[in-house]
Tab-separated table of C-alpha atoms in Angstrom:
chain	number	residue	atom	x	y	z
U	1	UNK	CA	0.000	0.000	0.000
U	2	UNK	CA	1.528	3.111	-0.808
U	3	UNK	CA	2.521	5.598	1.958
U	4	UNK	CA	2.964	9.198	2.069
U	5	UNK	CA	6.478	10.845	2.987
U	6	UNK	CA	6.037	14.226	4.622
U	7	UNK	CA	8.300	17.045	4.972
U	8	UNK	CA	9.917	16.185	8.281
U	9	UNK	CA	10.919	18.807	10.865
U	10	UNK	CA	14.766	18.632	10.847
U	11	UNK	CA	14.991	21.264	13.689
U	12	UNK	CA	12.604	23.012	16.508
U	13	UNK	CA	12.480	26.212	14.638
U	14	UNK	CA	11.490	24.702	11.250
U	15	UNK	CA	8.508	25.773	9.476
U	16	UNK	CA	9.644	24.941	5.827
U	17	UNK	CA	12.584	22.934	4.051
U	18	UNK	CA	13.790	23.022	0.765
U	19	UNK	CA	15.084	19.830	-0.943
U	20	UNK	CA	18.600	20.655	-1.906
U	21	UNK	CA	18.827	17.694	-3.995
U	22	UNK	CA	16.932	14.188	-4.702
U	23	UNK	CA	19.047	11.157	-4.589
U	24	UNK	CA	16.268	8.926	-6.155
U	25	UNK	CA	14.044	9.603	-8.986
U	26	UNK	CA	10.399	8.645	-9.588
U	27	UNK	CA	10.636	4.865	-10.312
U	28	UNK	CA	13.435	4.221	-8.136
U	29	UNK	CA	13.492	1.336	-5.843
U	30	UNK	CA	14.354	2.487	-2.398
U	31	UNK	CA	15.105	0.348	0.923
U	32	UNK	CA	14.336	1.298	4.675
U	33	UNK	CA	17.453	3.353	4.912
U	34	UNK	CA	18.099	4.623	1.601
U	35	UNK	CA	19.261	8.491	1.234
U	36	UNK	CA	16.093	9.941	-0.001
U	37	UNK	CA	17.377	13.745	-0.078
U	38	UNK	CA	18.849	16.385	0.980
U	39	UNK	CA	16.486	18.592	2.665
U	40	UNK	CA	18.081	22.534	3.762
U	41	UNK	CA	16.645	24.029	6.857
U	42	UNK	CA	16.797	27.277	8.714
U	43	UNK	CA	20.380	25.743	10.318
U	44	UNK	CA	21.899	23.246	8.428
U	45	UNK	CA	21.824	21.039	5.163
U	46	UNK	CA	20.822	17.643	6.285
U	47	UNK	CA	20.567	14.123	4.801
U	48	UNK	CA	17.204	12.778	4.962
U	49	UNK	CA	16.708	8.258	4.805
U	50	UNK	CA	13.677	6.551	3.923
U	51	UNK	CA	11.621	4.873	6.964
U	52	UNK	CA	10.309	2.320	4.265
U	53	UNK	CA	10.717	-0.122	1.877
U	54	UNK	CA	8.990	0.946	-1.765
U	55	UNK	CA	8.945	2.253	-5.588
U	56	UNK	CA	9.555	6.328	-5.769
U	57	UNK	CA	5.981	6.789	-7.208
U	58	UNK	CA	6.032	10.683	-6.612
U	59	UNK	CA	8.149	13.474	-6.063
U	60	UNK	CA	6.106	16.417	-3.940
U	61	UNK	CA	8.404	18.849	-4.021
U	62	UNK	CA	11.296	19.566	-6.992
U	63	UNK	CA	14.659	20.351	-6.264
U	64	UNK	CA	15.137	24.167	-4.902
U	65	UNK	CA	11.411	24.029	-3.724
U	66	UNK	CA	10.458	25.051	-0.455
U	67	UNK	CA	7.387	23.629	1.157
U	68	UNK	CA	5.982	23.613	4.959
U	69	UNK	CA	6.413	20.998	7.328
U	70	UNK	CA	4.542	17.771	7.066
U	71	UNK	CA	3.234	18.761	3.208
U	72	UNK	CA	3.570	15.885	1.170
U	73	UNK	CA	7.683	15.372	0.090
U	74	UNK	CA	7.000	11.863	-2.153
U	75	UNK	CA	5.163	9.094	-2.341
U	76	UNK	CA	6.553	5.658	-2.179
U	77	UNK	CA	4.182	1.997	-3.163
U	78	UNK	CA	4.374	-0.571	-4.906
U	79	UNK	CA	5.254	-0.407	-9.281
U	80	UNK	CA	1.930	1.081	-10.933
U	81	UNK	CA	0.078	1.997	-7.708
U	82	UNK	CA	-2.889	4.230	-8.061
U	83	UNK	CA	-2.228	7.363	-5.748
U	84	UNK	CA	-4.680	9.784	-6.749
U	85	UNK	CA	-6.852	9.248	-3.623
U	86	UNK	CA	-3.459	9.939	-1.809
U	87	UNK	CA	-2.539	13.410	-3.629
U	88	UNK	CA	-6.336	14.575	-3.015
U	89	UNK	CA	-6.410	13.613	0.807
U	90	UNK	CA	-2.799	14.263	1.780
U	91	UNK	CA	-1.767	17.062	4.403
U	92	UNK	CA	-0.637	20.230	2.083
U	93	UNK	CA	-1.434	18.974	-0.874
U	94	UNK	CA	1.301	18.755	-3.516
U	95	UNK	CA	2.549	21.164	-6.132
U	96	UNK	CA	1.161	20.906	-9.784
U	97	UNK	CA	5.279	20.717	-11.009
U	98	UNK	CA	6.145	17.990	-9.084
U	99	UNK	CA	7.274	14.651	-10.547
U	100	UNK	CA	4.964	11.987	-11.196
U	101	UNK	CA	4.942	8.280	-11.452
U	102	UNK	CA	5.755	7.622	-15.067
U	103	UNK	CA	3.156	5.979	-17.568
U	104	UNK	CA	3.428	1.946	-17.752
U	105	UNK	CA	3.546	-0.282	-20.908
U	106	UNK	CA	0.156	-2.142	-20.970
U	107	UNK	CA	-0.992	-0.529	-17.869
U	108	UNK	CA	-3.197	3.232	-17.428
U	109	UNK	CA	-1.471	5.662	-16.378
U	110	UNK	CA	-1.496	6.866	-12.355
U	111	UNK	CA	-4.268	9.151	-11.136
U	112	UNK	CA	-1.331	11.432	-10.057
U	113	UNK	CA	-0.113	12.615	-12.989
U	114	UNK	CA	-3.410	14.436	-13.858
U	115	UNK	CA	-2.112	16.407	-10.861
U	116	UNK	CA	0.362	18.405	-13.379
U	117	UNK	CA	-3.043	19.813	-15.057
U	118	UNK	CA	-5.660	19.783	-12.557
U	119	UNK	CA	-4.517	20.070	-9.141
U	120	UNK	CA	-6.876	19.291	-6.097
U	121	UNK	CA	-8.052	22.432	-3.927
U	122	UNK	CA	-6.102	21.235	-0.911
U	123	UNK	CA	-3.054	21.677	-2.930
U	124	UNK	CA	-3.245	25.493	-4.120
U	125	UNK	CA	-1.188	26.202	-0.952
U	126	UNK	CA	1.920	24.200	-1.852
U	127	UNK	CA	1.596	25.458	-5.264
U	128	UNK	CA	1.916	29.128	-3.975
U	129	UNK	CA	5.110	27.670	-1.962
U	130	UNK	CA	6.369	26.011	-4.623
U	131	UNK	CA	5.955	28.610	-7.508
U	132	UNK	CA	7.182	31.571	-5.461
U	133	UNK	CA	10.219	29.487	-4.100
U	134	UNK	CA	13.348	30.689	-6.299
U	135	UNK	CA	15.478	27.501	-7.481
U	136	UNK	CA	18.896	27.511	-5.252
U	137	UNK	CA	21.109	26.481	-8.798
U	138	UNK	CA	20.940	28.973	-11.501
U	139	UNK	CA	19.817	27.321	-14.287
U	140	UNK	CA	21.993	27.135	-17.830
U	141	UNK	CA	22.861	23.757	-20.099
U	142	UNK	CA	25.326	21.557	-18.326
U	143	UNK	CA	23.201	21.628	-15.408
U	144	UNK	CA	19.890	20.753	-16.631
U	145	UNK	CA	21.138	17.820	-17.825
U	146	UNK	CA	23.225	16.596	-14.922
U	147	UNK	CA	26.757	16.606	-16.331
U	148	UNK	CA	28.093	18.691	-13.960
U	149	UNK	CA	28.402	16.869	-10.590
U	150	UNK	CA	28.360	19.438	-7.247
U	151	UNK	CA	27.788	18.923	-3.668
U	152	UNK	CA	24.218	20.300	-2.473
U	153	UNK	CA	26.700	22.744	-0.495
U	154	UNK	CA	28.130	23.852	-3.274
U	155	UNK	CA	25.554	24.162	-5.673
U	156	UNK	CA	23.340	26.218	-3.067
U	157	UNK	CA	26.914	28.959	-2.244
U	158	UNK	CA	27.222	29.448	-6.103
U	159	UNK	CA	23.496	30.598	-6.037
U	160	UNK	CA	24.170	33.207	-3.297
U	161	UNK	CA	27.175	34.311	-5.315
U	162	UNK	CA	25.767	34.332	-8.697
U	163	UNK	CA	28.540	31.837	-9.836
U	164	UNK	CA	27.626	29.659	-13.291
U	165	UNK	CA	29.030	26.244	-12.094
U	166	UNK	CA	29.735	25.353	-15.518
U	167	UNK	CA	32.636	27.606	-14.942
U	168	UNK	CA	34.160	25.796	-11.842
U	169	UNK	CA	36.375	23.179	-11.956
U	170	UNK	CA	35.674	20.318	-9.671
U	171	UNK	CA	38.601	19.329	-7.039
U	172	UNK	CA	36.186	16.528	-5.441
U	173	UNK	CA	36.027	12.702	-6.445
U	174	UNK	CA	35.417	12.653	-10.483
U	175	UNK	CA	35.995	16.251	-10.605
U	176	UNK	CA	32.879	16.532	-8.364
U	177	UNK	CA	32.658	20.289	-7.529
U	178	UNK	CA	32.681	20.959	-3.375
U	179	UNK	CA	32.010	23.750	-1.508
U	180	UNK	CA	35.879	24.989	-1.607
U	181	UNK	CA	36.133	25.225	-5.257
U	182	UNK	CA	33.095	27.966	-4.959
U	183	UNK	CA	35.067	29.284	-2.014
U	184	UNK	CA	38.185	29.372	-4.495
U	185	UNK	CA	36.480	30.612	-7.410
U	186	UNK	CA	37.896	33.311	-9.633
U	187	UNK	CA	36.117	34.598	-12.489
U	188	UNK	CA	37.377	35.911	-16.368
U	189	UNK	CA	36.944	39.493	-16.294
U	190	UNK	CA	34.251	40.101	-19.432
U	191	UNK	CA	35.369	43.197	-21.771
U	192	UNK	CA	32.098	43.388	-22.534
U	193	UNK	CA	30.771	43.553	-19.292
U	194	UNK	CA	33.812	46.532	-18.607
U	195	UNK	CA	32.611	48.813	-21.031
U	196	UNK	CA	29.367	48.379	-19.895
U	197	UNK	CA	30.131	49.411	-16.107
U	198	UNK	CA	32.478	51.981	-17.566
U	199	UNK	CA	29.528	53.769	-19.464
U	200	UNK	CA	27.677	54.284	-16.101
U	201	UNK	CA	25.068	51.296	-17.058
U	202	UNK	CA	23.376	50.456	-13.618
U	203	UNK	CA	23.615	46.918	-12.163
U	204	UNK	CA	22.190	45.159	-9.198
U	205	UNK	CA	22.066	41.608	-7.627
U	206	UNK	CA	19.280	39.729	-6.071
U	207	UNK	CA	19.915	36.654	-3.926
U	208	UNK	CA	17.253	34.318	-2.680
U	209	UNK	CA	17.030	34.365	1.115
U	210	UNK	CA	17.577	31.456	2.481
U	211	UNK	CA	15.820	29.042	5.357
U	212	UNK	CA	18.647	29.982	7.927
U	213	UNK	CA	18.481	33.854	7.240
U	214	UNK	CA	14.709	33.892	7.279
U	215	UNK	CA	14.750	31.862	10.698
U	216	UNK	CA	17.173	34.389	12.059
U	217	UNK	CA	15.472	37.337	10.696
U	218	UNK	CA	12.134	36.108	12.552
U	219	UNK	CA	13.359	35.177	15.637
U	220	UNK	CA	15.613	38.318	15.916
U	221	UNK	CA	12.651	40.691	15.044
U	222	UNK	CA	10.165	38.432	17.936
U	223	UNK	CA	13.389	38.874	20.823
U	224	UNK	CA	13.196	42.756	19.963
U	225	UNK	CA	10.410	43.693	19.814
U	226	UNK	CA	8.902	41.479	22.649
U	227	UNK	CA	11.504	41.348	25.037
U	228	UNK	CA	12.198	45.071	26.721
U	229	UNK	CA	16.211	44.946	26.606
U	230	UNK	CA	18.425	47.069	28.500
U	231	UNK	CA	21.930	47.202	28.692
U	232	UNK	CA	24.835	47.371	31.097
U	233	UNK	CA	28.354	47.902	29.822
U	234	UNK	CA	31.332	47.139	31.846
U	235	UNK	CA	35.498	47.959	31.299
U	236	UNK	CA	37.469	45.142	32.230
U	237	UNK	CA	41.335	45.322	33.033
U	238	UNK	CA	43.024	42.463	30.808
U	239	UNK	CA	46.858	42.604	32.143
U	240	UNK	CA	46.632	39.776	34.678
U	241	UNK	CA	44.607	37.844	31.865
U	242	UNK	CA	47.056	38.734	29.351
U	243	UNK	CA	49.906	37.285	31.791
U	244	UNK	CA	47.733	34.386	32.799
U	245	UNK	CA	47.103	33.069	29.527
U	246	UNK	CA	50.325	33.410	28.383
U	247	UNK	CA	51.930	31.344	31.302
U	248	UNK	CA	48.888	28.585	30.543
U	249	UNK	CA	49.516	28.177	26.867
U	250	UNK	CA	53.125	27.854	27.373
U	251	UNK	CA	52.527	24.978	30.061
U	252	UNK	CA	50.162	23.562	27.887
U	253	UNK	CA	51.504	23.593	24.554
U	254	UNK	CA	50.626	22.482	21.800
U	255	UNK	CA	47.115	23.169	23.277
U	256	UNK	CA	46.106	27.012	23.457
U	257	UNK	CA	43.486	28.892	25.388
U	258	UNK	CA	42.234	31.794	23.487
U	259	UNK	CA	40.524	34.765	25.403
U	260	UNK	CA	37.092	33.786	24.351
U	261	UNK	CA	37.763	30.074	26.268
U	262	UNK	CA	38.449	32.234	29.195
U	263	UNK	CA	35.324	34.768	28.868
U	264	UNK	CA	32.933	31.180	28.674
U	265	UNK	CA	34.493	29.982	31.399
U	266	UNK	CA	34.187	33.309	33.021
U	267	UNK	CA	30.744	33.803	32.672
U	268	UNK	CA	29.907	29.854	33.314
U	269	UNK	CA	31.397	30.619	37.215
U	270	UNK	CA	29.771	33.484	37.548
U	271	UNK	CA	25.880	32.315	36.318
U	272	UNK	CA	26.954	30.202	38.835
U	273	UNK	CA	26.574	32.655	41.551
U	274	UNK	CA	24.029	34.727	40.162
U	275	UNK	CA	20.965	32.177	38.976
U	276	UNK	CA	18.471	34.633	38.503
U	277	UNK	CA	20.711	35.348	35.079
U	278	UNK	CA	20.508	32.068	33.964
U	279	UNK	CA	17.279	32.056	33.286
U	280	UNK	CA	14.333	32.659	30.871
U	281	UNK	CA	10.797	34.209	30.170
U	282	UNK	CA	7.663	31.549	29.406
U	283	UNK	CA	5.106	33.957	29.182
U	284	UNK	CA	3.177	32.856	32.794
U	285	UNK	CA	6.291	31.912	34.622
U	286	UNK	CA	9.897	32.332	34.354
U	287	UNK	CA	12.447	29.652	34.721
U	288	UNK	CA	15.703	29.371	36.719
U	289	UNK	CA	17.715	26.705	34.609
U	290	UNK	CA	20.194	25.077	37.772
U	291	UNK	CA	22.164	23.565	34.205
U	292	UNK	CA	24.372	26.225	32.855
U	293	UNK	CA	24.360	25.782	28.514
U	294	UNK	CA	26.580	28.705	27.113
U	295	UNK	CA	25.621	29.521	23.373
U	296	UNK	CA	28.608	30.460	21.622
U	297	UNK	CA	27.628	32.685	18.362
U	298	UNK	CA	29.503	32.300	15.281
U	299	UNK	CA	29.578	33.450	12.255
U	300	UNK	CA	28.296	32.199	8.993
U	301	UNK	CA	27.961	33.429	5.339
U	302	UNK	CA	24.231	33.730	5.854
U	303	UNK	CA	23.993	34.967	9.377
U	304	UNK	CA	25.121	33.589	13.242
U	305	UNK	CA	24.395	30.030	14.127
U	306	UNK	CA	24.976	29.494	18.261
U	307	UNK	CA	25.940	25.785	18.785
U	308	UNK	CA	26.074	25.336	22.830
U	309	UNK	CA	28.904	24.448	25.007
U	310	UNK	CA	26.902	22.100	27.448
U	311	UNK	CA	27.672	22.070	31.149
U	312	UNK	CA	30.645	24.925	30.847
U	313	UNK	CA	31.084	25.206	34.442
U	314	UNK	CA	32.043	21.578	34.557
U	315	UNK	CA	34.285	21.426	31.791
U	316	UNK	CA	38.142	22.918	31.805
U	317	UNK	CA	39.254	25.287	29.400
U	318	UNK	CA	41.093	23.518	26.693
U	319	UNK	CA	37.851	21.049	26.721
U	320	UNK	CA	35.748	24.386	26.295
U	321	UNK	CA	38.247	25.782	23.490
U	322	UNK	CA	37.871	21.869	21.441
U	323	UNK	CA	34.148	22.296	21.840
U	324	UNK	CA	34.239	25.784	20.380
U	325	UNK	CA	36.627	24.758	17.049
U	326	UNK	CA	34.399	21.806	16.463
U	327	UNK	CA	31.624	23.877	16.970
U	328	UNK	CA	32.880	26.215	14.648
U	329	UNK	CA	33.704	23.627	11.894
U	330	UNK	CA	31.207	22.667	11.660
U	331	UNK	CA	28.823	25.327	11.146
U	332	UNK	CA	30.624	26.866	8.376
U	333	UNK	CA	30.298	23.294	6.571
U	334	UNK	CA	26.481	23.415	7.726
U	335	UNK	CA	26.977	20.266	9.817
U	336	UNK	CA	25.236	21.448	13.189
U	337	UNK	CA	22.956	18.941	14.299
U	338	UNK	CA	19.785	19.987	16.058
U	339	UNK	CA	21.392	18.729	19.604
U	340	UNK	CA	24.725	20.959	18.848
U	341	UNK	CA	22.324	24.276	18.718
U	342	UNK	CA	19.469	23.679	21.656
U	343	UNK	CA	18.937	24.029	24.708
U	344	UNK	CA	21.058	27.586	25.703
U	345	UNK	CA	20.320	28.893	28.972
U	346	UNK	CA	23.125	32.034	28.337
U	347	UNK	CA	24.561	33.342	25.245
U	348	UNK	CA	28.001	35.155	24.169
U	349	UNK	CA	28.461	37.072	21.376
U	350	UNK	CA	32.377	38.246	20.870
U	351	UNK	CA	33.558	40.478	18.064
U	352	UNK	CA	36.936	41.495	19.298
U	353	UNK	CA	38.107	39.225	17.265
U	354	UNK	CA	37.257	41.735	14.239
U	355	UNK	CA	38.516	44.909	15.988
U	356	UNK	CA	34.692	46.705	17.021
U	357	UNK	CA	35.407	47.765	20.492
U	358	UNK	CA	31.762	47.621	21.922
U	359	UNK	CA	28.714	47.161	20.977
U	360	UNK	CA	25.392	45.800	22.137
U	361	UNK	CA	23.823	42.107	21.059
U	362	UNK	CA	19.963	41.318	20.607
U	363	UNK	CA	18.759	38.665	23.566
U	364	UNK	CA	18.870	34.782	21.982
U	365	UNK	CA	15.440	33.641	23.110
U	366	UNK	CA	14.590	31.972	25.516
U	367	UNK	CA	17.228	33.410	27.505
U	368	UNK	CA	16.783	36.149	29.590
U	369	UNK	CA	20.383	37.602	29.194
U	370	UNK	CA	22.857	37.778	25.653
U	371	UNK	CA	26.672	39.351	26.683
U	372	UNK	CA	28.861	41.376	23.872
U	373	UNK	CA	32.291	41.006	24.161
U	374	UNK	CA	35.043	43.479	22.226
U	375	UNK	CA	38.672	43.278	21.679
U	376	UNK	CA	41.214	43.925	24.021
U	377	UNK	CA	42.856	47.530	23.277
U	378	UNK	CA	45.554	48.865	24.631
U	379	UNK	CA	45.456	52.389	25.858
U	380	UNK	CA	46.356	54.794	28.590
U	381	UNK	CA	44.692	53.762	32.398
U	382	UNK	CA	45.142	55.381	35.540
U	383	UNK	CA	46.973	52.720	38.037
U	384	UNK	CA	47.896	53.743	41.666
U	385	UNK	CA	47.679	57.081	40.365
U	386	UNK	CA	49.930	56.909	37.127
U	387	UNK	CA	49.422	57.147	33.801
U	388	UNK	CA	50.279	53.964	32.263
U	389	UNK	CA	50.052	51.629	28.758
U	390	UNK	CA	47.232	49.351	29.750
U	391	UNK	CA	44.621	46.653	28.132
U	392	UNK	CA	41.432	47.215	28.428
U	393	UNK	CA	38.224	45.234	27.111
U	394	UNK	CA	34.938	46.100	26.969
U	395	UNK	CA	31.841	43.933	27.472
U	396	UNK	CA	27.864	44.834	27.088
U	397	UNK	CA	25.211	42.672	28.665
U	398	UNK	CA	22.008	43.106	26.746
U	399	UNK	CA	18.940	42.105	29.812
U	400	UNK	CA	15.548	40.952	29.662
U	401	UNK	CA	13.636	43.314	31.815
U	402	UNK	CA	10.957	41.346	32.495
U	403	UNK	CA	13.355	38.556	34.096
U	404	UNK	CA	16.181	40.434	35.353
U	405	UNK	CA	16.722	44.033	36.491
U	406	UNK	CA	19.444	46.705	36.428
U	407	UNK	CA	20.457	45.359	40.120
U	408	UNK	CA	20.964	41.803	39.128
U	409	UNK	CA	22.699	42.359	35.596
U	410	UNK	CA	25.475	44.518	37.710
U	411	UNK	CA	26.149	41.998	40.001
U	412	UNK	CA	26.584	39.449	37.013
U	413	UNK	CA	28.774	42.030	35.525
U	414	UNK	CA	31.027	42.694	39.243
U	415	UNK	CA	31.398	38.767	39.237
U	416	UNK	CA	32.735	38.055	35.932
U	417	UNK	CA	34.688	41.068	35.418
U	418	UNK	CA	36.455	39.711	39.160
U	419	UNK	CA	37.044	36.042	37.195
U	420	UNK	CA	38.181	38.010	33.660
U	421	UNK	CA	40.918	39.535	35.725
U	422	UNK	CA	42.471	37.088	37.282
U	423	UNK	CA	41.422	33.922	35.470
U	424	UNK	CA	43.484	31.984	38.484
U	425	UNK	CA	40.038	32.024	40.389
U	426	UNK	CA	37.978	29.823	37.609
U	427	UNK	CA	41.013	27.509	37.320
U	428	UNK	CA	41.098	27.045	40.698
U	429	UNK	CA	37.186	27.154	42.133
């Protein structure tokens, strides 16, 4: 009996996915197990198996589609199955350009592909989706066909950068193209296109936004407009840290601790003390999470992902600074996993790294408290009343004021600017 295959819901903030690319085509035989597709959510690109055993009798959703959650993805049965009553009663409907199961020699052809010219009323929705939804591969000849072989990674960064992959040459297995070799690219200059630019002709590009950005965009616009932020900003004195750190990564080469290791581990000892931080707004209650989960954001071509470095009061800091290079890793190669990014109780967001001094973050909901970190600059401080060359960083914690007031954030801020300078105390407590 053939079963439907529903968009599944990769991640807790998914609303819509968009199938990257199809590893089986309608008439396929596919086994419990078998890589179905590649579906792109609003974090990461994941693979996505087949719970059943079957023939690929439909195809809901084309390649660089987007459709919601639980709308119908494919359809798998046995060879020559009637689906029609499937496609007319199935949650979402389907799209009148999917793929249907192809006609049979000495059989009538399927119910479903009268889809492709008179789609059901419950499937106008997914039509909208899937009309509207701008294809993630620009189109052109070598494409099309399927000549040119490129990672669903690679195929969906060319789209963002406008780059015709029949121009790339492939450094993966069989001169597959990979998601470096768009990294790498380097286009011919056009004459053409020169004199045109030259004559004052005026240009523009437009780039599909992706799941991830829209996610962001949504949840960032919900956190600022709901939650009432404030924000404290605090000057911390970064000699003894300096010193510190210098003294552990030469006792601990090869392994090095990098100032943001030390501002996690900071702020994990003092949440510690001050619980009312750690904590979150529900609406009708608010909670006081006795776990401590640090987000760490980093950055992305297509916004900030914040994997979470679990338990990082427990954990020492060259476990913390592993966690946060994995992390890292694997976000730029869209790898996350749902368990890498949920569950956050606090969140850091450091820029020093890229010279802005100070600035303020947006709160990561659910938490109640985001903290900004800049870079360390050194300047002139007053120090037992002298003038001298000191280093100085600067850290702004953005506050839910419904959860936590100007009294509590301060006493956050007192506790881990104490731990920041002189890192001795987290080592040893």
């Amino acid at each position: 009996m053939a079963e439907i295959v529903k968009m599944p819901k990769l991640s807790d903030t998914m609303e819509e996915g968009v199938v990257a690319e199809w590893h089986k085509k309608v008439g396929d035989k596919v086994k419990t197990g078998d890589l179905l597709a590649d579906i792109e959510t609003d974090k990461a690109t994941m693979e996505f198996e087949s719970f059943q055993d079957g023939v690929l009798l439909y195809i809901g959703v084309q390649k660089g589609n987007a459709a919601p959650v639980d709308s119908i993805l494919a359809i798998l049965g046995k060879e020559g199955e009637n689906i029609d009553s499937l496609l007319k009663g199935g949650n979402g409907g389907a799209s009148a350009k999917t793929e249907a199961a192809p006609k049979i020699e000495s059989k009538p052809e399927p119910a479903a592909a009268k889809s492709e010219t008179a789609p059901s009323k419950q499937s106008e929705p997914a039509i909208a989706v899937a009309e509207k939804a701008p294809a993630l591969v620009a189109s052109n000849g070598s494409s099309a066909d399927g000549r040119i072989k490129a990672s669903p990674l690679a195929k969906k960064l060319a789209s963002e950068k406008g780059i015709d992959l029949g121009q790339v040459a492939g450094s993966g297995d069989a001169g597959r193209i990979v998601m470096r070799d768009i990294e790498n690219f380097k286009p011919a200059t056009a004459g053409s296109f020169i004199a045109g630019t030259a004559a004052g002709v005026e240009s523009f590009r437009e780039e599909a936004v992706s799941q991830m950005r829209k996610t962001i965009a949504k949840r960032l616009s919900e956190s600022k407009f709901t939650a009432p932020h404030f924000y404290l900003t605090m000057e911390i004195d970064m000699d003894e840290a300096i010193r510190q750190r210098e003294s552990m990564n030469a006792a601990l080469a090869p392994v090095k601790v990098s100032f943001n290791d030390l501002v996690i581990k900071s702020a994990a000892a003092a949440l510690r003390k001050h619980p009312k931080v750690n904590s979150s707004w529900l609406g009708d209650k608010v909670r006081f999470n006795d776990h401590i989960h640090i987000g760490v954001a980093v950055a992305v071509d297509e916004g900030l992902l914040v994997p979470v470095v679990r338990h990082a009061d427990t954990k020492t800091l060259t476990t913390i600074n592993e966690e946060v290079k994995a992390y890292a890793d694997k976000a730029r190669s869209k790898k996350l996993q749902p368990s890498d990014w949920e569950g956050n109780t606090f969140t850091i967001s450091n820029l020093g790294m890229f010279g802005i001094e100070e600035f303020t973050a947006i709160i990561n909901t659910p938490d109640a408290c985001i903290m900004a970190i800049g870079a360390i600059v050194e300047k002139p401080v007053v120090k037992k009343g002298q003038i001298v060359v000191g280093n100085t960083m600067k850290v702004t914690l953005s506050c839910d004021h419904r959860v936590v007031d100007g009294a509590v954030g301060s006493a956050f801020l007192q506790t881990f600017k104490k731990y920041m300078e002189n890192p001795v105390l987290i080592i040893a407590g």
